[in-house]
PDB file of C-alpha atoms in Angstrom:
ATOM      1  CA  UNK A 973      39.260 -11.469 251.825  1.00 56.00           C
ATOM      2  CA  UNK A 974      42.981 -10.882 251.841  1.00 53.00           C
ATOM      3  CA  UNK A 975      44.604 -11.067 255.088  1.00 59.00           C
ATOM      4  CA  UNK A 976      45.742  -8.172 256.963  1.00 64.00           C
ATOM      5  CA  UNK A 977      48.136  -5.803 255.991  1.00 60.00           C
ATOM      6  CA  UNK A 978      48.306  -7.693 252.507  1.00 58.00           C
ATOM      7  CA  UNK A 979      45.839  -5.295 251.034  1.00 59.00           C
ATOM      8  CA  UNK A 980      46.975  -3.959 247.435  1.00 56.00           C
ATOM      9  CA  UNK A 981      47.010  -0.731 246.694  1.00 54.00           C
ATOM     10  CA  UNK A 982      44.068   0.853 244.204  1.00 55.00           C
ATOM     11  CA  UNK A 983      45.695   0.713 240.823  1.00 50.00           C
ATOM     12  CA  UNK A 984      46.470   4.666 240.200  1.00 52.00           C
ATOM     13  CA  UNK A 985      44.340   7.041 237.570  1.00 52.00           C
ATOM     14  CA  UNK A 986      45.269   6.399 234.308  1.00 51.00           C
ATOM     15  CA  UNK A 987      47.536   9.052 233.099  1.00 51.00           C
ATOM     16  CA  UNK A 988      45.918  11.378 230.634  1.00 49.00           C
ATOM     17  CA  UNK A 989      47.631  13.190 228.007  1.00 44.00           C
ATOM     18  CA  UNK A 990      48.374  16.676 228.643  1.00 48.00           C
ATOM     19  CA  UNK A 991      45.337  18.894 227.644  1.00 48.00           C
ATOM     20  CA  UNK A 992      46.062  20.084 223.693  1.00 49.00           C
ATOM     21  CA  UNK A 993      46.319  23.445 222.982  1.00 59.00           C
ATOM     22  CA  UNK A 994      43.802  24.256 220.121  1.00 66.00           C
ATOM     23  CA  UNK A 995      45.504  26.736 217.993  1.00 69.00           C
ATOM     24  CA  UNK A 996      43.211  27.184 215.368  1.00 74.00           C
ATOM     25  CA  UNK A 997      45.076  25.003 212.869  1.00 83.00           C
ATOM     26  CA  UNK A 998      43.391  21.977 211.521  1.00 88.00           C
ATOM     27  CA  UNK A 999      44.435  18.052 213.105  1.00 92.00           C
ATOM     28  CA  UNK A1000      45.392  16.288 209.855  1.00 95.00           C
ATOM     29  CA  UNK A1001      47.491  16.758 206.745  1.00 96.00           C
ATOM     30  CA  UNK A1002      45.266  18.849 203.596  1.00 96.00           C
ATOM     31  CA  UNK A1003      46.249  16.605 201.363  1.00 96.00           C
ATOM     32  CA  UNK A1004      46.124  12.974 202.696  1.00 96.00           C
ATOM     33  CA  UNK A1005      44.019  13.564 205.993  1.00 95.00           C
ATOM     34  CA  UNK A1006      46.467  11.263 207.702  1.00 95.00           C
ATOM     35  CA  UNK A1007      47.943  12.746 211.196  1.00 94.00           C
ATOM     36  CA  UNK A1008      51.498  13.168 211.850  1.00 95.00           C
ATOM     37  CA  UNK A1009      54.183  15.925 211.646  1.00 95.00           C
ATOM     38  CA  UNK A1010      52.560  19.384 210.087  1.00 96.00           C
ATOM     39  CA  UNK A1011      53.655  22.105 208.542  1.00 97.00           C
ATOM     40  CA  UNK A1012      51.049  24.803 209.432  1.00 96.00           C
ATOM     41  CA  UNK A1013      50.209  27.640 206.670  1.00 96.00           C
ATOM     42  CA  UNK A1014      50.994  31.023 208.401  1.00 96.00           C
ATOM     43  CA  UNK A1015      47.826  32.581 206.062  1.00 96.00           C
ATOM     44  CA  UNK A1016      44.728  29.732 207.070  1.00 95.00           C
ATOM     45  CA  UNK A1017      44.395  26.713 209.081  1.00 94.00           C
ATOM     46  CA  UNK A1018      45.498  24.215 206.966  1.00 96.00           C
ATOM     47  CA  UNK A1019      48.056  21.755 207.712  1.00 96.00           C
ATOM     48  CA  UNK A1020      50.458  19.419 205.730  1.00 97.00           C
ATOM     49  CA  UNK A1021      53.096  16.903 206.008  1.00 96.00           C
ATOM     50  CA  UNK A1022      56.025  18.210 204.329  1.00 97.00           C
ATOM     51  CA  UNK A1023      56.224  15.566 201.075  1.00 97.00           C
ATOM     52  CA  UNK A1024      52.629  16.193 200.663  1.00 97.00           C
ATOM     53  CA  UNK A1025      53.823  19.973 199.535  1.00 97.00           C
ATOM     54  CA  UNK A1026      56.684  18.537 197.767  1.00 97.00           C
ATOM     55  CA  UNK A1027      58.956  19.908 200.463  1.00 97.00           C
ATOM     56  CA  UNK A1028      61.802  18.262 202.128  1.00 97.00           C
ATOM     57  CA  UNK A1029      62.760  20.615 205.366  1.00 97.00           C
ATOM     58  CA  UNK A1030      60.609  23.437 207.588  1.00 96.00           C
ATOM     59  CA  UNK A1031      60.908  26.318 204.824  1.00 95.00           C
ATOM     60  CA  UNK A1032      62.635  29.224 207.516  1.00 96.00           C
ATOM     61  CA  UNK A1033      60.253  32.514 208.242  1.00 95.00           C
ATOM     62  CA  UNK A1034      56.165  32.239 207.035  1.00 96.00           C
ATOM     63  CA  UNK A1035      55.248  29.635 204.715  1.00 97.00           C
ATOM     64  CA  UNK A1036      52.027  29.853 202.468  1.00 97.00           C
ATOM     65  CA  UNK A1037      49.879  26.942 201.305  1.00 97.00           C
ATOM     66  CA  UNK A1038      49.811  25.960 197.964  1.00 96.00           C
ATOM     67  CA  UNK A1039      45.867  26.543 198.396  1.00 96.00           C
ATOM     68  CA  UNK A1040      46.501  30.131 199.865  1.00 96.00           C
ATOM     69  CA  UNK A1041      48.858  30.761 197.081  1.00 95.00           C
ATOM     70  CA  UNK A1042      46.385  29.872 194.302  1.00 94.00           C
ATOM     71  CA  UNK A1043      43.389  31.371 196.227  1.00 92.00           C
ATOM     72  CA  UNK A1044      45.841  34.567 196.316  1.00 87.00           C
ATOM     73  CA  UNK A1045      47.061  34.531 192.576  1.00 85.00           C
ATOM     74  CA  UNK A1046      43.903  33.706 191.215  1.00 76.00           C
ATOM     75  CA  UNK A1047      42.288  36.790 193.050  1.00 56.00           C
ATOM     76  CA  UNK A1048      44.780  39.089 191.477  1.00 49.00           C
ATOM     77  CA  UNK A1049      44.632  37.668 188.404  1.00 45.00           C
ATOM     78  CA  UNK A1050      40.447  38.550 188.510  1.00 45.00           C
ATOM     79  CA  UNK A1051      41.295  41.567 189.813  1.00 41.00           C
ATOM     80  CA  UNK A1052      43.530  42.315 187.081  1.00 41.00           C
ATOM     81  CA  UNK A1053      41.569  41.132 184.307  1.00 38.00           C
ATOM     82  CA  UNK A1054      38.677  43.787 185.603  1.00 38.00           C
ATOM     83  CA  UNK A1055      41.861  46.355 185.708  1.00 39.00           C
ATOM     84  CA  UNK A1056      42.223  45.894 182.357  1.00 37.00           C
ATOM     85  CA  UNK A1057      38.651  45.953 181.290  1.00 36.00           C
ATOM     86  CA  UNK A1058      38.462  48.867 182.870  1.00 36.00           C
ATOM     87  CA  UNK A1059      40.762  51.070 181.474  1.00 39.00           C
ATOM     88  CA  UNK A1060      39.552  50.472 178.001  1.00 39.00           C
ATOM     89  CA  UNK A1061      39.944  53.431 175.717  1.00 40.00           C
ATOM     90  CA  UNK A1062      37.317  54.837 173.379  1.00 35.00           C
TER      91      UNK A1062
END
């Protein structure tokens, strides 16, 4: 025993990290699935660092994923294809 009045203090709580918000996007990069600083897509929860997307700077207003984007075109290209089926004359 210590003598009196030479007592240390308990060590303090160990600081936690401030709780994280969970906005629905995803934790790591797409591409790489490596952590860091992510662009998220405005249309899904992907995320992506910005050289992964062949960008250099945060693109101002939305930005759309290169897998939203080819989900989207290739939709309207199906769709378009059955357009065009469609309206086949006899």
């Amino acid at each position: 025993p210590q003598p009196r009045g030479t007592e240390r203090p308990p060590h303090p709580p160990a600081a936690r990290p401030p709780p994280r918000e969970d906005d629905g996007s995803d934790d790591y990069c797409y591409f790489c699935r490596r952590d860091g600083e992510l662009l998220c897509c405005d249309d899904c929860e992907r995320v992506f660092h910005l050289p992964c997307v062949q960008l250099t700077a945060i693109p101002p207003g939305n930005w759309t994923c290169p897998v939203c984007v080819s989900e989207t075109t290739g939709s309207r290209a199906r769709h378009k294809s059955v357009r065009l089926t469609s309206d086949f004359e006899f």
